[in-house]
Coordinates of C-alpha atoms in Angstrom, one line a residue:
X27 CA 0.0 0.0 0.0
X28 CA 1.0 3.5 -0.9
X29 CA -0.1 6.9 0.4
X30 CA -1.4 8.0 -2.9
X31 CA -0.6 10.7 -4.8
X32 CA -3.8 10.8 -6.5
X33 CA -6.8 9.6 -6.2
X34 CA -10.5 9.9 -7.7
X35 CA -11.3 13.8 -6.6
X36 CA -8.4 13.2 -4.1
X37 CA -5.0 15.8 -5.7
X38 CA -2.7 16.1 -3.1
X39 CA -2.1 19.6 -3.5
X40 CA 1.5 21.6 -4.1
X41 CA 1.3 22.2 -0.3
X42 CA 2.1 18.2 0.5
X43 CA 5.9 17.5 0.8
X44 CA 6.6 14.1 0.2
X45 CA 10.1 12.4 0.1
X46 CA 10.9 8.8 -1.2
X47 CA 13.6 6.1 -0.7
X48 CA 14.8 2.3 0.1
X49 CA 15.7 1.4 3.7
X50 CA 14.7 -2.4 4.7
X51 CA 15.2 -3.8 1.1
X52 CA 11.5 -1.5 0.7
X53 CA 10.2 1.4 -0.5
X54 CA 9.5 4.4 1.8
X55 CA 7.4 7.3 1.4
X56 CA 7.5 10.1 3.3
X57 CA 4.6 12.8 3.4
X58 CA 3.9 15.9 5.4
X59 CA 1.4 19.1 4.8
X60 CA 3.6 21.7 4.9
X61 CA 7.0 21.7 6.3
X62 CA 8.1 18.3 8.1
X63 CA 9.1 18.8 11.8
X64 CA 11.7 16.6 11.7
X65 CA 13.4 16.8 7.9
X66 CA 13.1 14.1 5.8
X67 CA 16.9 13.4 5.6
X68 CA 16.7 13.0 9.0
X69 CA 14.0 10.6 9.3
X70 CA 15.4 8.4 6.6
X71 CA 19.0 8.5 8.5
X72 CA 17.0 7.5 11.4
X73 CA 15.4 4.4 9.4
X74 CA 18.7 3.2 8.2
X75 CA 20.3 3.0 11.7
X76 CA 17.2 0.9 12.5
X77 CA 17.9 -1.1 9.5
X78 CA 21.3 -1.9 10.9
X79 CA 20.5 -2.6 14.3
X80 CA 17.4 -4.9 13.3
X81 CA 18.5 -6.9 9.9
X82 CA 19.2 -10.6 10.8
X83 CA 21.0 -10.6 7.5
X84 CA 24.0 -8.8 9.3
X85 CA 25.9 -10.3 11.9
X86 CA 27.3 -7.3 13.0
X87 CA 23.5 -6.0 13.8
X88 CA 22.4 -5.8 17.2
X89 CA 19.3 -8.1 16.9
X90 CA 22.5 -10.7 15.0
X91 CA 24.0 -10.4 18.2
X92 CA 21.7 -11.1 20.3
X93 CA 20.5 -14.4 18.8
X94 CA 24.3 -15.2 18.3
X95 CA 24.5 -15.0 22.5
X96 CA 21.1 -17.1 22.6
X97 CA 21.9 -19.3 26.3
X98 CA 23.2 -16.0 27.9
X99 CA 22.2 -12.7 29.5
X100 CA 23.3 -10.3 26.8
X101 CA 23.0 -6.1 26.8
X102 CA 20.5 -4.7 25.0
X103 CA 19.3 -1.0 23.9
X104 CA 16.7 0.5 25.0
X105 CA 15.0 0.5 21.3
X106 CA 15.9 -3.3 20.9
X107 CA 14.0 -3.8 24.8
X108 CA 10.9 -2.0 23.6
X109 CA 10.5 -3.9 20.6
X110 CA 11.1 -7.3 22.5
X111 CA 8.3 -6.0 24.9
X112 CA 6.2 -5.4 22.3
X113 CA 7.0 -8.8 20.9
X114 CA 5.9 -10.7 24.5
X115 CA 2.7 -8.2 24.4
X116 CA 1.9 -9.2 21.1
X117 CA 2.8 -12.8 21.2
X118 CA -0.3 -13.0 24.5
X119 CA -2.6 -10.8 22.4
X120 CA -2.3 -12.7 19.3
X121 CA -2.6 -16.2 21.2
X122 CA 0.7 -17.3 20.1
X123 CA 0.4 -16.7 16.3
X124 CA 2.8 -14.2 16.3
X125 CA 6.1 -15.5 18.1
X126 CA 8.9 -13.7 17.2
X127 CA 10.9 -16.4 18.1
X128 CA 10.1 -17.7 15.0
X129 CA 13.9 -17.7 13.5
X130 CA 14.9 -21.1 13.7
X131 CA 12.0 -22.1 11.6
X132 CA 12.4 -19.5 9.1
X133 CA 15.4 -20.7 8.4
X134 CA 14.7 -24.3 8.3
X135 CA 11.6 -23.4 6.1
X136 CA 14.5 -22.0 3.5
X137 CA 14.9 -18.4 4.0
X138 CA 18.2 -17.7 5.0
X139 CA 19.1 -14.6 2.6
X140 CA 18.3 -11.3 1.9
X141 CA 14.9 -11.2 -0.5
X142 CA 16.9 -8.1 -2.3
X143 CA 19.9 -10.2 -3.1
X144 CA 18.4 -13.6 -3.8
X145 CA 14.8 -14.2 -4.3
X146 CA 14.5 -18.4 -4.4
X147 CA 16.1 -19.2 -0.6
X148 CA 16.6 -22.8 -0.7
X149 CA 14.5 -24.8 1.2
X150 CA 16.2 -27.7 2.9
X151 CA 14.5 -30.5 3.9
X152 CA 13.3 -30.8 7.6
X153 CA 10.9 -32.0 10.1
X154 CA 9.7 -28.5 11.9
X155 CA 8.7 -29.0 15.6
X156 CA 6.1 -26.3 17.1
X157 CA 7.2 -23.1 18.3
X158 CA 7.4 -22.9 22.4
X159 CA 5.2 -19.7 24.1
X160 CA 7.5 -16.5 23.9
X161 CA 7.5 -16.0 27.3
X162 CA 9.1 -19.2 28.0
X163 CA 11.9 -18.5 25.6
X164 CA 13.1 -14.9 25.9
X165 CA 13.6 -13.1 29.5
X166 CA 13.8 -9.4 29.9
X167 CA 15.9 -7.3 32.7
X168 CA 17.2 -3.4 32.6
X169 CA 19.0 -3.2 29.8
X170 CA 19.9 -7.0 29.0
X171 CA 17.9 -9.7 27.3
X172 CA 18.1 -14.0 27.6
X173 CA 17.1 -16.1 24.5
X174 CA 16.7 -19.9 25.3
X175 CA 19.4 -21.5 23.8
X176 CA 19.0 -22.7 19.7
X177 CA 16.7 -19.7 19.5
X178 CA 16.5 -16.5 17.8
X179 CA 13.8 -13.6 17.2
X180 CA 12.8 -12.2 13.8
X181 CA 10.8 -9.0 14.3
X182 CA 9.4 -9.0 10.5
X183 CA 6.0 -9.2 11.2
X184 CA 6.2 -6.2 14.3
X185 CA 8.4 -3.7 13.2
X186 CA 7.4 -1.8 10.1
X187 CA 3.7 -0.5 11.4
X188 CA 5.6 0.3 14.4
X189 CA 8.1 2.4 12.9
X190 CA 5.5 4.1 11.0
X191 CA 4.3 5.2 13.9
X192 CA 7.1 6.5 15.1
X193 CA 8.3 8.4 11.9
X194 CA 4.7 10.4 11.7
X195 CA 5.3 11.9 15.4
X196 CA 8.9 12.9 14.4
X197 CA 6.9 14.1 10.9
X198 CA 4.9 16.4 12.6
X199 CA 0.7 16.3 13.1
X200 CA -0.3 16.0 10.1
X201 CA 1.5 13.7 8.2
X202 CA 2.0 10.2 6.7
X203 CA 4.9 7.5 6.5
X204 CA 4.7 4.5 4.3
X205 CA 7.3 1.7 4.9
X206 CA 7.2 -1.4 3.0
X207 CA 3.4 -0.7 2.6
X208 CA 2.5 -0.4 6.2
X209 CA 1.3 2.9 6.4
X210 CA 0.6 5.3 9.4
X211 CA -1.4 8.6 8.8
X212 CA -1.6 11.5 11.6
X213 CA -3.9 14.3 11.5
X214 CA -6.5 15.4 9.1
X215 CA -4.7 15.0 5.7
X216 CA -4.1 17.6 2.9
X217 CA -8.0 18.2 2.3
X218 CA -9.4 18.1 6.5
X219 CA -10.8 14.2 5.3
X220 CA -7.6 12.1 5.7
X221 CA -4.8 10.7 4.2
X222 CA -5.6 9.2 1.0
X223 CA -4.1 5.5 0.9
X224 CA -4.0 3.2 -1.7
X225 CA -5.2 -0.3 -0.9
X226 CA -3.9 -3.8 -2.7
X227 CA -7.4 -3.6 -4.2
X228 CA -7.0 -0.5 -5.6
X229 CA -9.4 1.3 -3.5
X230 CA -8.3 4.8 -2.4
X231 CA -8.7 5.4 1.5
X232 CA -9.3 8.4 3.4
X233 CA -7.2 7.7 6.4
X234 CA -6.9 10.2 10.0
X235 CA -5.2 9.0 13.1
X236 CA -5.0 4.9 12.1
X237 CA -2.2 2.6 10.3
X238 CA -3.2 0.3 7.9
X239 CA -1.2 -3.0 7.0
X240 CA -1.5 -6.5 4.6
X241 CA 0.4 -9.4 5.1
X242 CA 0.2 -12.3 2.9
X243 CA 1.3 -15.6 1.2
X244 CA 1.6 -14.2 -2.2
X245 CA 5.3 -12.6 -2.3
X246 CA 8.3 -14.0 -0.8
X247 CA 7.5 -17.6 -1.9
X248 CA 9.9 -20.0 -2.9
X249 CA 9.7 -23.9 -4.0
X250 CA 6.0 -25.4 -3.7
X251 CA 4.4 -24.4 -0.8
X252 CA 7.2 -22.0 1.2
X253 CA 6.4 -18.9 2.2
X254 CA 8.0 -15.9 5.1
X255 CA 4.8 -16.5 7.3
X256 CA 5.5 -19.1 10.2
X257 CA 2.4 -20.8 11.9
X258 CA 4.0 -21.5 15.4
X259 CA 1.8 -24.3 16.3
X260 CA 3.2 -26.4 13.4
X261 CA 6.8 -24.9 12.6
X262 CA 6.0 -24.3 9.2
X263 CA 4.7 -21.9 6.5
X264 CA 0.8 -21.5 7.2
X265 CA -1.6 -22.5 5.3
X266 CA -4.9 -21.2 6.8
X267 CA -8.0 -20.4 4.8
X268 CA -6.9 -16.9 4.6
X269 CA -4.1 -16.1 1.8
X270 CA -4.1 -12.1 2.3
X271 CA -5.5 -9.6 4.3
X272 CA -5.3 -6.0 5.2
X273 CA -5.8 -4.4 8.4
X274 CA -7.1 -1.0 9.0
X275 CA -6.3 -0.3 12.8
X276 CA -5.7 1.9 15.6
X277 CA -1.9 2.2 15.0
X278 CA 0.2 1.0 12.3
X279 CA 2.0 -1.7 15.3
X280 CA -1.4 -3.1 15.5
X281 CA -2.5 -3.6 11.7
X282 CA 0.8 -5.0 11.0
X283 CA 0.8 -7.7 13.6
X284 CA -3.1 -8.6 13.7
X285 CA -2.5 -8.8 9.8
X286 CA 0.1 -11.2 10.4
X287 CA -2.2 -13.2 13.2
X288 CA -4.6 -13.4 10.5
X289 CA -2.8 -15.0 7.4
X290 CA -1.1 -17.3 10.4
X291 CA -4.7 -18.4 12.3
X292 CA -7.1 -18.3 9.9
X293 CA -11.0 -17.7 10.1
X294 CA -11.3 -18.4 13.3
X295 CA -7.8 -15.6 14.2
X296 CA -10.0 -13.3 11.9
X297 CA -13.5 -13.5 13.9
X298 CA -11.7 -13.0 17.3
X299 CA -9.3 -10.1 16.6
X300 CA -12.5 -8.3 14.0
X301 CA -13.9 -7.5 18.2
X302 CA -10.8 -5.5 19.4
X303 CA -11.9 -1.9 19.9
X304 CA -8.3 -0.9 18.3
X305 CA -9.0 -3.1 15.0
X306 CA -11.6 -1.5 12.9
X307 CA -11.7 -2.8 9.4
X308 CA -10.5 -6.3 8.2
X309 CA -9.9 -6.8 3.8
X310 CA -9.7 -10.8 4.0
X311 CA -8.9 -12.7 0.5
X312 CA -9.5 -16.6 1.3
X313 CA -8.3 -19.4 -0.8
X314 CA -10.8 -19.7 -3.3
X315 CA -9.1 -15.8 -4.1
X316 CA -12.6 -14.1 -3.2
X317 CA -11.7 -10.7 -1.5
X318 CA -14.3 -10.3 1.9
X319 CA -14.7 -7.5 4.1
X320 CA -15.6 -7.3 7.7
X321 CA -16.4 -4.1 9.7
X322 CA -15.4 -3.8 13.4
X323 CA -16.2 0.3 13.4
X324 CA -16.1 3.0 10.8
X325 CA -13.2 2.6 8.5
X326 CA -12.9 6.2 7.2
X327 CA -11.9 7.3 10.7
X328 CA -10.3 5.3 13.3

């Protein structure tokens, strides 16, 4: 998803500043009415250091480090222990389909390199084993973090929303931040009625004060049935009922991890997290490819 630059009756006018690059192996779009607080070249230094403390492609990266000391109490930052709090918060809210702890499967599932340098990771053969509770893998104290040993964390499916959100309050009020296609929006967009946003569908969405994210089986695919989306309850790629959805939510964190939980759990993920007061609008695509919505609260305005 994109924050569009046009739209049915939706121009953004010459008064939009708007700013694009790669960080993540993505695309990132930047957009602010008027003047960004903090300036776009700062912002997208700001993403890159994240990229190198967060890329389990590096082994010099803080989050490479950290799985590398799995068995051990090993120091952390203070970004890396909000995000692994936010992983043990999510992991309860999303009734273990989203475990971050996730790595060793990944990687016995096939992919082991970059998607921007090689796009068919081989898949090895293996017999996956379910994924143990979060909790009962990775401790937290001040400052340092424990990983069970022959474990790692991947934050793929938590951090993008999340750093949307943080990019639109360093933006200013009224602004938007697309990473990867997990978009935030803040404020009342270039016209008073939202951000406009571009959905998979094509749909243009007026968007004020919510994130909106998709996660799905359709990219990052390689052999016959591997995909990036690890149901822990089996230790393998999913395969619910549910190939794609989008999530229109309180906060870009939110979309991008209950769109996750989704893909991962199924119908039954989708009827349970539809009745959270911070999820308002679910875009579900099944496996017979027939695109469904389901309304928790008004979509145009979270």
């Amino acid at each position: 998803m994109t924050v569009a630059s046009t739209a049915p009756t939706h121009h953004l006018p010459t008064t939009v500043r708007r700013h694009t690059c790669q960080v993540f192996t993505c695309d990132v779009t930047l957009a602010s009415q008027g003047p960004p607080a903090t300036p776009f070249t700062e912002v997208q230094r700001r993403l890159r250091a994240l990229d190198l403390m967060y890329s389990r492609f590096r082994a010099d990266s803080e989050l490479s480090q950290l799985n590398a000391a799995a068995g051990q109490w090993h120091p952390i930052s203070d970004d890396l222990h909000a995000m692994l709090r936010h992983a043990l918060t999510v992991a309860v809210a999303s009734a273990g389909l989203v475990n971050a702890a996730i790595l060793p499967r990944l990687l016995a599932a096939g992919y082991v390199r970059s998607w921007a340098t090689d796009t068919s990771p081989a898949a090895p053969p293996t017999t996956p084993t379910p994924v143990p509770p979060l909790a009962s893998l990775l401790e937290l104290r001040d400052h340092t973090a424990r990983l069970a040993p022959g474990y790692g964390v991947d934050v793929g499916a938590l951090a993008k929303g999340r750093w949307a959100d943080d990019v639109v309050t360093w933006l200013g009020p009224n602004s938007a931040a697309s990473i990867g296609g997990d978009v935030t929006c803040r404020g009342p967009g270039p016209d008073g009625d939202g951000w406009p946003v571009e959905l998979p569908n094509g749909e243009i969405l007026l968007v004020r004060d919510g994130g909106i994210a998709t996660s799905g089986t359709g990219k990052r695919r390689w052999g016959t049935d591997r995909h990036h989306l690890i149901d822990p309850g089996t230790g393998q790629p999913a395969s619910s009922d549910i190939t794609q959805t989008t999530v229109l939510a309180r906060t870009g964190a939110t979309a991008d991890w209950v769109a996750s939980a989704v893909v991962i759990g199924g119908s039954p993920a989708a009827d349970r997290l539809t009745t959270r007061p911070d999820v308002h609008h679910l875009w579900l695509t099944r496996m017979d490819n027939q695109p469904t919505g389901e309304r928790h609260d008004e979509p145009h305005q979270p």
